C-alpha cells in the first residue's frame, strides 16, 4: 500500500443517533492516501449514514472526523466539499435543466479546485471523455441511459479534484454488461491514484477493487482487513447469512 | 463563492473583466437591447398623456417583474414580498421629503431595502416551498401593520402627501433607466458563478451543497438584489400617487400582479418577464376601464389560465415553436 504515513482521513468514535435508533455506533477507521476502501455490510447496517456523516449531509452525535488532521465533523456540507471531499449519490442525482457538460462543470466551480470559463469547459469535456461518455456535451441529461447518468455524476464528483471521493453504491442498478464496464471504470479511477471510499453490495467489485474493507453491521464495525480476510471472517458471514443453525 | 482559502478568491475586478469578454452574438444582443431601450426612451416625444401613463406602468412592472425573476426564476422560490419592499421605498420618500431631497431618499430607500432584505433572507431562506411563499406574503402585511401602528403612535394621519414636482416624463425615464440597470445586473449575474450556482440550486439543492456551494449565501445575495430593485421602484413612483397610505403602498395585489406577469412571460430568460408585462399591462388597462368592479375576479382567472395553459410562459411557447420549426426543416433536408 502506498504512503502509510499520516492517514488522509480518520474517523474516531463516530456515532449517529436518530431518536432512539443508533444508526452508526462508535465507528473508527482510517483511510490512507491513494487507498481504495470498501465500506460494506448488509442492508440497513449504516453504510450510507456513515457516508452522509463524512460528507456533512448529517452531523455526528458523537466522535470526530479528521481530514488531513483537521476536524471536519462540525463543518457544513458545502465547506466539506470545499476542503476536498466529493461524493456521488445512491440514487443518481442529475440537474435536469442543465446540459451534460454543465452537469459535470457544476462540480468544478465552487468545490475543492475551482475553474471557470473556457478552462472549466475544457476540463469538463476531458472528464466526460475520461469516464467514457460518448454523448454530446450539449445534450440534455434526460436523454442519457442510466449508466451514462452515473458516468456524468462520477465526472461531476471528479471535477473538484477531490482529496477523497465517496461512491455510494455507484454500481447498483447496472445490468451485467454495464457492471463489467462500471467496474473497469472504477478500476481506472483507482489507477489514477485517488483516495476512494466505496459503499458497495457487488462482491465481485469489492474483491477486485478494494485494498481494504471495513464491514459494518447494525451501525458498528465488525471486521476490517483485506477483502479476502473479511469475507472469510465468521462474524461477517453470520452478519450476511445469519446463524448456521437458524 | 464561499471562502475555502485565499488562493480560491477570485478578485472582483478580474471577474468583471472576464465577464466583459463578449462573443459576437452577445455583442449583437447587447446592441439590439440598447436600440430597443433608445426607442422606448422616445415615447414621451409623442406627447400623449394616456400612453405616457401606460408607459410608466409598463416600465415600473418591467423592473419589478424582471428583478423578481432574477431571484425566483432560477431558485424556484416564489416570493410574494415585492409589495413589502416596494412599500418601504414609497414610505421612505413619503416620510422623508420634508427632510431630504428626492435623489437622496432614493438612495436611502435602496440601502434600507437591501438591509431589510438581508435580515429577512437570512431568517427565511432556510425554509423552502410553500412555507417560504406564505412567509413572504405575511411579510408585506406585517410591515404594513407596523407602519400603520407607528403612525398611530406618533399621532400622524394614516396617509402621507408626496407633493413633489416630477413630471410623468421624468419618472418614465427614471424607471426606464432602472429597467436598463436591472437588465445589466441580470445579464452580469447570468454570466457569473453566482448565476450558475443559482441554477444548480434550483435544480437540486443537495447536489449544490455537495458541490461546495454555500446555498444560503447565494440565495440571500440574490434576494437582496431583487428586493433592492423593488424598494427603489417604490421610491421612484411614490410621487405618482401624491397621497400614500399603507393599504396602497403595501398592497398584496401588487405582489401577485408581479408574479403573474413574470410567469406569463417566462422566468427562465432575462427578457421573459417583459414579454408578460406588456400584454398584461395593456389587458389590465382595458379590464379596469371596462369592468372596474370585477378586477380582482378577472386577475384570479388570468392567474389560473396562465398556470394551467402556459406554465413555461410565452417564452416557453416561442422556444417550443422554434424547436418544432427547426425539426421540420431538418426533416425536409
Coordinates of C-alpha atoms in Angstrom, one line a residue:
Chain A
X1 CA 0.0 0.0 0.0
X2 CA 1.5 3.4 -0.9
X3 CA 2.3 6.0 1.6
X4 CA 1.5 4.6 5.0
X5 CA 2.2 7.9 6.8
X6 CA -0.5 10.1 8.2
X7 CA -3.9 8.9 7.2
X8 CA -5.8 11.2 4.7
X9 CA -8.9 10.8 6.9
X10 CA -9.6 9.3 10.3
X11 CA -13.0 8.5 11.7
X12 CA -12.8 8.4 15.5
X13 CA -15.6 7.0 17.7
X14 CA -18.3 8.4 15.5
X15 CA -21.9 7.7 16.4
X16 CA -25.2 8.9 14.9
X17 CA -28.5 8.6 16.8
X18 CA -31.9 9.3 15.3
X19 CA -34.0 9.5 18.5
X20 CA -33.7 6.0 20.0
X21 CA -32.2 4.4 16.9
X22 CA -28.4 4.2 16.7
X23 CA -27.7 4.2 13.0
X24 CA -23.9 4.5 13.4
X25 CA -22.4 3.2 16.6
X26 CA -18.9 4.2 17.7
X27 CA -17.2 3.7 14.3
X28 CA -13.5 4.2 13.9
X29 CA -11.4 3.6 10.8
X30 CA -8.7 5.4 8.7
X31 CA -8.0 5.7 5.1
X32 CA -4.5 6.3 3.7
X33 CA -3.6 8.3 0.6
X34 CA -4.3 6.5 -2.7
X35 CA -6.2 3.8 -0.9
X36 CA -9.5 2.4 -2.0
X37 CA -11.5 1.5 1.0
X38 CA -14.7 -0.6 0.8
X39 CA -17.4 0.1 3.3
X40 CA -19.6 -3.0 3.2
X41 CA -22.3 -4.7 5.2
X42 CA -25.9 -6.0 5.0
X43 CA -28.8 -3.6 4.2
X44 CA -29.5 -1.2 6.9
X45 CA -26.1 -1.6 8.6
X46 CA -25.4 2.2 8.5
X47 CA -23.1 2.4 5.5
X48 CA -24.9 5.3 3.7
X49 CA -25.4 7.1 7.0
X50 CA -21.6 6.8 7.6
X51 CA -21.0 8.4 4.1
X52 CA -23.5 11.1 5.0
X53 CA -21.6 11.9 8.1
X54 CA -18.3 12.1 6.2
X55 CA -19.7 14.4 3.5
X56 CA -21.5 16.6 6.0
X57 CA -25.1 15.8 5.0
X58 CA -25.5 14.7 8.6
X59 CA -23.7 15.7 11.7
X60 CA -22.3 13.1 14.1
X61 CA -23.9 12.8 17.5
X62 CA -20.5 11.9 18.9
X63 CA -17.0 11.4 17.8
X64 CA -14.7 13.3 15.3
X65 CA -13.8 13.0 11.7
X66 CA -10.4 14.3 10.7
X67 CA -9.4 15.3 7.1
X68 CA -5.6 15.5 7.0
X69 CA -5.6 16.2 10.7
X70 CA -8.3 18.9 10.7
X71 CA -11.6 18.3 12.4
X72 CA -14.4 18.5 9.8
X73 CA -17.2 16.9 11.9
X74 CA -18.9 20.2 12.6
X75 CA -18.4 21.8 9.2
X76 CA -21.3 22.4 6.8
X77 CA -21.6 20.1 3.8
X78 CA -20.5 22.9 1.4
X79 CA -17.4 23.6 3.5
X80 CA -16.5 19.9 3.5
X81 CA -16.8 19.8 -0.3
X82 CA -14.5 22.9 -0.4
X83 CA -12.0 21.1 1.7
X84 CA -11.8 18.2 -0.8
X85 CA -14.5 15.5 -0.2
X86 CA -16.7 14.8 -3.2
X87 CA -19.5 12.3 -3.5
X88 CA -22.0 10.5 -5.7
X89 CA -25.5 9.5 -4.5
X90 CA -27.1 6.2 -4.0
X91 CA -30.0 7.3 -6.3
X92 CA -28.4 9.2 -9.2
X93 CA -28.9 12.9 -9.0
X94 CA -28.9 14.8 -12.2
X95 CA -29.5 18.6 -12.8
X96 CA -32.3 18.1 -15.3
X97 CA -32.4 21.6 -16.7
X98 CA -28.7 21.7 -17.4
X99 CA -26.8 20.1 -20.2
X100 CA -24.5 17.1 -19.8
X101 CA -21.4 19.4 -19.9
X102 CA -23.0 21.8 -17.3
X103 CA -23.8 18.9 -15.1
X104 CA -20.2 18.0 -14.9
X105 CA -18.9 21.6 -14.7
X106 CA -21.2 22.1 -11.7
X107 CA -18.7 20.1 -9.7
X108 CA -15.7 22.1 -10.7
X109 CA -16.7 25.7 -10.0
X110 CA -17.2 26.0 -6.2
X111 CA -15.6 23.0 -4.7
X112 CA -12.1 22.0 -3.8
X113 CA -10.4 23.1 -7.1
X114 CA -12.1 25.9 -9.0
X115 CA -12.2 26.7 -12.6
X116 CA -14.3 29.0 -14.8
X117 CA -14.9 29.9 -18.4
X118 CA -13.1 28.1 -21.1
X119 CA -10.7 26.3 -18.7
X120 CA -13.8 24.8 -16.9
X121 CA -15.4 23.7 -20.2
X122 CA -12.2 22.1 -21.4
X123 CA -11.8 20.3 -18.1
X124 CA -15.4 19.1 -18.0
X125 CA -15.0 17.8 -21.6
X126 CA -11.9 16.0 -20.7
X127 CA -13.6 14.4 -17.7
X128 CA -16.5 13.3 -19.8
X129 CA -14.0 11.6 -22.1
X130 CA -12.3 10.0 -19.2
X131 CA -15.5 8.4 -17.8
X132 CA -16.2 7.1 -21.3
X133 CA -19.3 9.2 -22.2
X134 CA -19.8 9.4 -25.9
X135 CA -22.8 11.7 -25.9
X136 CA -22.5 15.3 -26.9
X137 CA -21.9 17.8 -24.1
X138 CA -24.8 20.0 -25.0
X139 CA -27.3 17.1 -24.9
X140 CA -30.0 17.2 -22.2
X141 CA -29.3 14.7 -19.4
X142 CA -32.8 13.3 -19.7
X143 CA -31.6 11.7 -23.0
X144 CA -28.9 9.7 -21.2
X145 CA -29.1 6.0 -20.3
X146 CA -28.8 5.1 -16.6
X147 CA -25.2 4.1 -16.7
X148 CA -24.4 7.3 -18.7
X149 CA -26.1 9.4 -16.0
X150 CA -23.9 7.5 -13.5
X151 CA -20.9 8.5 -15.6
X152 CA -21.9 12.1 -15.5
X153 CA -22.3 12.0 -11.8
X154 CA -18.9 10.5 -11.4
X155 CA -17.4 13.1 -13.7
X156 CA -19.1 15.8 -11.6
X157 CA -17.5 14.4 -8.4
X158 CA -14.1 14.3 -10.1
X159 CA -14.4 17.8 -11.4
X160 CA -13.5 19.2 -8.0
X161 CA -10.3 17.1 -8.0
X162 CA -11.2 15.8 -4.5
X163 CA -8.8 14.5 -1.9
X164 CA -11.3 11.9 -1.1
X165 CA -14.0 10.5 -3.4
X166 CA -17.1 8.9 -1.9
X167 CA -19.0 6.5 -4.1
X168 CA -22.4 5.4 -2.7
X169 CA -23.4 2.2 -4.4
X170 CA -22.2 3.6 -7.7
X171 CA -22.6 0.1 -9.4
X172 CA -26.1 -0.5 -8.1
X173 CA -28.8 -0.9 -10.7
X174 CA -26.5 -1.7 -13.6
X175 CA -27.1 -4.8 -15.8
X176 CA -24.3 -7.4 -16.1
X177 CA -22.7 -5.9 -19.2
X178 CA -22.8 -2.4 -17.7
X179 CA -21.5 -3.8 -14.4
X180 CA -18.3 -5.0 -16.1
X181 CA -17.9 -1.6 -17.8
X182 CA -18.5 0.1 -14.5
X183 CA -16.0 -2.0 -12.5
X184 CA -13.4 -1.3 -15.3
X185 CA -14.1 2.4 -15.0
X186 CA -13.6 2.5 -11.2
X187 CA -10.5 0.4 -11.7
X188 CA -9.2 3.2 -14.0
X189 CA -10.1 5.9 -11.5
X190 CA -8.2 3.9 -8.9
X191 CA -5.2 3.5 -11.1
X192 CA -5.1 7.3 -11.3
X193 CA -4.0 7.2 -7.7
X194 CA -7.1 8.5 -6.0
X195 CA -8.3 8.1 -2.4
X196 CA -11.7 6.5 -2.6
X197 CA -14.3 5.1 -0.2
X198 CA -16.9 2.9 -1.9
X199 CA -20.1 1.7 -0.3
X200 CA -21.0 -1.4 -2.4
X201 CA -23.0 -4.6 -2.4
X202 CA -21.5 -6.1 -5.5
X203 CA -19.0 -8.6 -4.1
X204 CA -17.1 -9.1 -7.3
X205 CA -16.4 -5.4 -7.4
X206 CA -15.3 -5.4 -3.7
X207 CA -12.9 -8.3 -4.3
X208 CA -11.3 -6.8 -7.4
X209 CA -11.2 -3.1 -6.4
X210 CA -10.7 -2.6 -2.7
X211 CA -7.3 -2.5 -1.0
X212 CA -9.1 -2.9 2.4
X213 CA -12.6 -3.3 3.7
X214 CA -14.5 -2.1 6.8
X215 CA -17.5 -4.2 7.5
X216 CA -20.5 -2.8 9.3
X217 CA -23.4 -4.5 11.0
X218 CA -26.2 -2.7 13.0
X219 CA -24.2 0.5 12.8
X220 CA -21.0 -0.9 14.3
X221 CA -17.7 -2.1 12.8
X222 CA -17.5 -5.9 13.0
X223 CA -14.4 -6.5 10.8
X224 CA -11.6 -4.8 9.0
X225 CA -8.9 -6.1 6.6
X226 CA -8.3 -7.1 3.0
X227 CA -11.4 -8.2 1.1
X228 CA -10.2 -11.8 1.2
X229 CA -9.8 -11.7 5.0
X230 CA -13.1 -10.0 5.9
X231 CA -15.1 -12.1 3.5
X232 CA -13.8 -15.2 5.2
X233 CA -14.5 -13.8 8.7
X234 CA -17.0 -15.9 10.6
X235 CA -18.8 -12.9 12.0
X236 CA -19.1 -11.2 8.6
X237 CA -20.6 -14.4 7.2
X238 CA -23.0 -14.5 10.1
X239 CA -24.0 -10.9 9.5
X240 CA -24.7 -11.5 5.9
X241 CA -26.3 -15.0 6.0
X242 CA -27.5 -15.4 9.6
X243 CA -26.5 -18.2 12.0
X244 CA -25.9 -21.7 10.6
X245 CA -28.4 -23.2 13.0
X246 CA -31.1 -20.6 12.3
Chain B
X1 CA -18.4 31.7 -4.0
X2 CA -17.6 30.7 -0.4
X3 CA -14.3 31.1 1.3
X4 CA -12.2 28.0 1.4
X5 CA -8.9 29.8 1.4
X6 CA -7.3 33.0 0.0
X7 CA -6.0 31.3 -3.1
X8 CA -9.6 30.5 -4.1
X9 CA -10.8 34.0 -4.1
X10 CA -11.3 35.5 -7.5
X11 CA -10.7 39.2 -7.3
X12 CA -13.8 41.2 -8.2
X13 CA -12.2 43.2 -11.0
X14 CA -10.9 40.0 -12.6
X15 CA -14.4 38.6 -12.6
X16 CA -15.7 41.8 -14.2
X17 CA -13.0 41.8 -16.9
X18 CA -13.8 38.1 -17.6
X19 CA -17.5 38.9 -17.9
X20 CA -16.8 41.6 -20.4
X21 CA -15.2 39.4 -23.0
X22 CA -18.1 39.1 -25.3
X23 CA -18.8 36.7 -28.2
X24 CA -20.1 38.1 -31.5
X25 CA -23.6 37.0 -30.7
X26 CA -23.6 38.7 -27.3
X27 CA -22.4 41.9 -28.8
X28 CA -25.3 41.8 -31.2
X29 CA -27.7 41.1 -28.4
X30 CA -26.3 44.0 -26.4
X31 CA -26.7 46.3 -29.4
X32 CA -30.3 45.2 -30.0
X33 CA -31.1 45.7 -26.4
X34 CA -29.6 49.2 -26.5
X35 CA -31.6 50.0 -29.6
X36 CA -34.9 48.9 -28.0
X37 CA -34.2 51.0 -25.0
X38 CA -33.4 54.0 -27.1
X39 CA -36.6 53.6 -29.0
X40 CA -38.6 53.1 -25.7
X41 CA -37.0 56.3 -24.4
X42 CA -38.5 58.2 -27.3
X43 CA -42.1 57.6 -26.1
X44 CA -42.6 61.0 -24.4
X45 CA -41.9 62.6 -27.8
X46 CA -45.4 61.7 -28.9
X47 CA -46.7 63.8 -26.2
X48 CA -49.8 61.8 -25.3
X49 CA -50.6 61.7 -21.6
X50 CA -52.5 58.5 -21.9
X51 CA -49.7 56.4 -23.5
X52 CA -47.1 58.0 -21.3
X53 CA -49.0 56.9 -18.2
X54 CA -49.2 53.4 -19.6
X55 CA -45.5 53.6 -20.4
X56 CA -44.8 54.5 -16.8
X57 CA -46.8 51.4 -15.7
X58 CA -45.0 49.1 -18.1
X59 CA -41.6 50.5 -17.1
X60 CA -42.4 50.0 -13.4
X61 CA -43.7 46.5 -13.8
X62 CA -40.7 45.6 -16.1
X63 CA -38.3 46.5 -13.3
X64 CA -40.4 44.7 -10.7
X65 CA -41.1 41.5 -12.7
X66 CA -37.5 41.3 -14.1
X67 CA -35.9 41.7 -10.7
X68 CA -38.4 39.3 -9.2
X69 CA -37.4 36.7 -11.8
X70 CA -33.7 37.3 -11.0
X71 CA -34.3 35.5 -7.7
X72 CA -37.4 33.4 -8.2
X73 CA -36.6 32.2 -11.7
X74 CA -33.5 30.1 -11.0
X75 CA -34.3 29.2 -7.4
X76 CA -38.0 28.4 -7.9
X77 CA -38.7 30.2 -4.6
X78 CA -41.9 32.1 -5.2
X79 CA -41.6 35.3 -3.3
X80 CA -44.7 37.4 -2.6
X81 CA -42.7 40.1 -0.8
X82 CA -42.5 42.6 -3.7
X83 CA -45.1 44.8 -2.0
X84 CA -43.2 44.8 1.3
X85 CA -40.1 46.3 -0.3
X86 CA -42.0 48.5 -2.8
X87 CA -43.9 50.0 0.1
X88 CA -40.8 50.6 2.2
X89 CA -39.4 52.6 -0.7
X90 CA -42.6 54.5 -1.1
X91 CA -42.8 55.3 2.6
X92 CA -39.2 56.5 2.8
X93 CA -39.9 59.0 0.1
X94 CA -43.2 59.9 1.6
X95 CA -41.9 60.4 5.1
X96 CA -38.5 61.8 4.2
X97 CA -39.4 64.5 1.7
X98 CA -39.6 67.3 4.4
X99 CA -36.0 66.5 5.4
X100 CA -34.1 65.3 2.4
X101 CA -34.1 65.9 -1.3
X102 CA -35.7 63.2 -3.5
X103 CA -32.5 61.7 -5.0
X104 CA -31.0 61.2 -1.5
X105 CA -34.2 59.5 -0.5
X106 CA -34.0 57.1 -3.4
X107 CA -30.5 56.1 -2.2
X108 CA -31.8 55.7 1.4
X109 CA -34.6 53.5 0.1
X110 CA -32.1 51.3 -1.8
X111 CA -29.9 50.9 1.4
X112 CA -32.9 50.3 3.6
X113 CA -34.4 47.8 1.2
X114 CA -31.1 45.9 0.9
X115 CA -30.6 45.8 4.7
X116 CA -34.2 44.6 5.4
X117 CA -33.9 42.0 2.6
X118 CA -30.6 40.7 4.1
X119 CA -32.3 40.3 7.5
X120 CA -35.4 38.7 6.1
X121 CA -33.3 36.5 3.7
X122 CA -31.1 35.2 6.5
X123 CA -34.1 34.4 8.6
X124 CA -36.3 32.7 5.9
X125 CA -34.3 31.3 3.1
X126 CA -33.7 28.1 5.1
X127 CA -37.4 27.4 4.8
X128 CA -38.5 26.2 1.4
X129 CA -41.6 25.5 -0.7
X130 CA -45.0 26.7 0.4
X131 CA -43.7 27.9 3.8
X132 CA -41.5 30.5 2.1
X133 CA -44.4 31.7 -0.1
X134 CA -46.6 32.2 2.9
X135 CA -43.9 33.9 4.9
X136 CA -43.2 36.4 2.2
X137 CA -46.9 37.1 1.8
X138 CA -47.2 37.7 5.5
X139 CA -44.1 40.0 5.4
X140 CA -45.9 42.7 3.4
X141 CA -48.8 42.6 5.8
X142 CA -46.5 42.7 8.8
X143 CA -44.6 45.8 7.6
X144 CA -47.9 47.4 6.7
X145 CA -49.3 46.9 10.2
X146 CA -46.1 48.2 11.8
X147 CA -46.2 51.3 9.7
X148 CA -49.9 51.9 10.5
X149 CA -49.1 51.3 14.2
X150 CA -46.1 53.7 14.1
X151 CA -48.2 56.4 12.5
X152 CA -50.9 55.8 15.1
X153 CA -48.4 56.1 18.0
X154 CA -46.8 59.2 16.6
X155 CA -50.3 60.7 16.1
X156 CA -49.9 61.5 12.5
X157 CA -52.6 60.7 9.9
X158 CA -52.5 57.4 8.2
X159 CA -51.5 58.9 4.9
X160 CA -48.6 60.9 3.7
X161 CA -48.6 63.6 1.0
X162 CA -45.9 63.2 -1.6
X163 CA -46.0 66.6 -3.2
X164 CA -43.1 67.0 -5.5
X165 CA -42.9 68.2 -9.0
X166 CA -41.8 65.3 -11.0
X167 CA -43.3 65.0 -14.5
X168 CA -44.6 61.7 -15.8
X169 CA -41.9 62.1 -18.5
X170 CA -39.1 62.3 -16.0
X171 CA -40.5 59.4 -14.0
X172 CA -40.7 57.4 -17.2
X173 CA -37.1 58.0 -18.0
X174 CA -36.0 57.2 -14.4
X175 CA -37.9 53.9 -14.5
X176 CA -36.5 53.1 -17.9
X177 CA -33.0 53.7 -16.6
X178 CA -33.7 51.5 -13.7
X179 CA -35.0 48.8 -16.0
X180 CA -31.8 49.0 -18.0
X181 CA -29.8 48.6 -14.8
X182 CA -31.9 45.6 -13.9
X183 CA -31.1 44.0 -17.2
X184 CA -27.4 44.7 -16.9
X185 CA -27.3 43.3 -13.4
X186 CA -29.3 40.2 -14.5
X187 CA -27.1 39.7 -17.5
X188 CA -24.0 40.0 -15.4
X189 CA -25.3 37.5 -12.9
X190 CA -26.3 35.1 -15.6
X191 CA -22.7 35.0 -16.8
X192 CA -21.2 34.8 -13.3
X193 CA -20.5 31.9 -11.0
X194 CA -23.3 33.2 -8.8
X195 CA -25.8 32.7 -11.7
X196 CA -24.5 29.2 -12.3
X197 CA -24.8 28.5 -8.6
X198 CA -28.4 29.6 -8.5
X199 CA -29.3 27.4 -11.5
X200 CA -27.7 24.4 -9.7
X201 CA -29.6 25.3 -6.5
X202 CA -32.9 25.5 -8.5
X203 CA -32.3 22.1 -10.0
X204 CA -31.1 20.2 -6.9
X205 CA -30.1 21.8 -3.7
X206 CA -28.5 18.6 -2.4
X207 CA -26.1 18.5 -5.4
X208 CA -25.5 22.2 -4.9
X209 CA -24.4 21.8 -1.3
X210 CA -22.2 18.8 -2.0
X211 CA -20.6 20.7 -4.9
X212 CA -19.3 23.3 -2.4
X213 CA -22.0 26.0 -2.9
X214 CA -22.9 28.0 0.1
X215 CA -26.6 27.9 -0.8
X216 CA -27.8 30.2 1.9
X217 CA -25.4 32.9 0.9
X218 CA -26.1 32.7 -2.8
X219 CA -29.8 32.9 -2.1
X220 CA -29.5 35.8 0.3
X221 CA -27.4 37.8 -2.2
X222 CA -29.9 37.4 -5.0
X223 CA -32.9 38.1 -2.7
X224 CA -31.2 41.3 -1.6
X225 CA -30.5 42.4 -5.2
X226 CA -34.1 41.6 -6.2
X227 CA -35.7 43.3 -3.2
X228 CA -33.5 46.4 -3.6
X229 CA -34.9 46.9 -7.1
X230 CA -38.4 46.7 -5.6
X231 CA -37.6 49.3 -2.9
X232 CA -36.0 51.7 -5.4
X233 CA -39.0 51.3 -7.7
X234 CA -41.4 52.1 -4.9
X235 CA -39.3 55.2 -4.1
X236 CA -39.3 56.4 -7.7
X237 CA -43.0 56.1 -8.3
X238 CA -44.1 57.5 -4.9
X239 CA -44.7 61.0 -6.4
X240 CA -47.1 59.4 -8.8
X241 CA -49.6 58.7 -6.1
X242 CA -49.2 62.1 -4.3
X243 CA -51.0 60.6 -1.4
X244 CA -49.5 57.4 0.1
X245 CA -51.2 55.2 2.7
X246 CA -50.3 51.7 4.0
X247 CA -53.1 50.0 2.0
X248 CA -51.7 51.4 -1.3
X249 CA -48.0 51.1 -0.5
X250 CA -48.1 47.5 0.8
X251 CA -50.9 46.1 -1.3
X252 CA -50.6 42.3 -1.7
X253 CA -52.3 42.8 -5.0
X254 CA -49.0 44.2 -6.4
X255 CA -47.0 41.2 -5.4
X256 CA -49.5 38.9 -7.2
X257 CA -49.5 41.1 -10.3
X258 CA -45.7 40.9 -10.5
X259 CA -45.7 37.1 -10.1
X260 CA -48.4 36.7 -12.8
X261 CA -46.7 38.9 -15.3
X262 CA -43.3 37.2 -14.8
X263 CA -44.9 33.8 -15.1
X264 CA -46.9 34.8 -18.2
X265 CA -43.7 35.9 -19.9
X266 CA -41.4 33.2 -18.6
X267 CA -38.8 33.4 -15.9
X268 CA -36.0 31.3 -17.5
X269 CA -34.9 34.1 -19.8
X270 CA -33.9 37.5 -18.8
X271 CA -36.2 39.2 -21.3
X272 CA -39.1 36.8 -20.4
X273 CA -40.9 38.9 -17.8
X274 CA -41.0 41.8 -20.3
X275 CA -43.0 39.6 -22.7
X276 CA -45.5 39.2 -19.9
X277 CA -45.5 42.8 -18.6
X278 CA -46.5 44.5 -21.9
X279 CA -49.7 42.5 -22.8
X280 CA -50.7 42.2 -19.2
X281 CA -50.5 45.9 -18.5
X282 CA -52.5 46.6 -21.6
X283 CA -55.0 44.0 -20.8
X284 CA -55.2 45.3 -17.3
X285 CA -55.8 48.8 -18.5
X286 CA -58.7 47.5 -20.6
X287 CA -60.2 45.4 -17.8
X288 CA -60.0 48.1 -15.1
X289 CA -61.6 50.6 -17.6
X290 CA -64.4 48.3 -18.7
X291 CA -65.0 46.2 -15.6
X292 CA -63.8 48.3 -12.6
X293 CA -65.8 46.2 -10.1
X294 CA -64.6 42.8 -11.2
X295 CA -60.8 43.4 -11.5
X296 CA -59.8 41.0 -8.7
X297 CA -62.0 38.3 -10.0
X298 CA -60.5 38.6 -13.5
X299 CA -57.0 38.8 -12.1
X300 CA -57.6 35.4 -10.4
X301 CA -59.0 33.9 -13.6
X302 CA -55.9 35.1 -15.5
X303 CA -53.6 33.6 -12.9
X304 CA -55.4 30.2 -13.3
X305 CA -55.4 30.2 -17.0
X306 CA -51.7 31.1 -17.2
X307 CA -50.5 28.5 -14.8
X308 CA -52.7 25.9 -16.4
X309 CA -52.1 26.5 -20.1
X310 CA -48.7 28.2 -20.3
X311 CA -46.7 27.1 -17.3
X312 CA -43.4 28.0 -19.0
X313 CA -44.7 31.3 -20.2
X314 CA -44.8 32.9 -23.6
X315 CA -41.1 32.5 -23.9
X316 CA -41.6 28.7 -23.4
X317 CA -44.2 28.7 -26.2
X318 CA -41.8 30.6 -28.5
X319 CA -39.0 28.2 -27.8
X320 CA -41.2 25.2 -28.5
X321 CA -42.3 26.7 -31.7
X322 CA -38.7 27.4 -32.8
X323 CA -37.7 23.9 -32.0
X324 CA -40.6 22.5 -34.0
X325 CA -39.8 24.6 -37.0
X326 CA -36.2 23.6 -36.8
X327 CA -37.1 19.9 -36.6
X328 CA -39.5 20.3 -39.6
X329 CA -36.7 22.0 -41.5
X330 CA -34.4 19.1 -40.6
X331 CA -37.0 16.5 -41.8
X332 CA -37.1 18.2 -45.2
X333 CA -33.3 18.4 -45.5

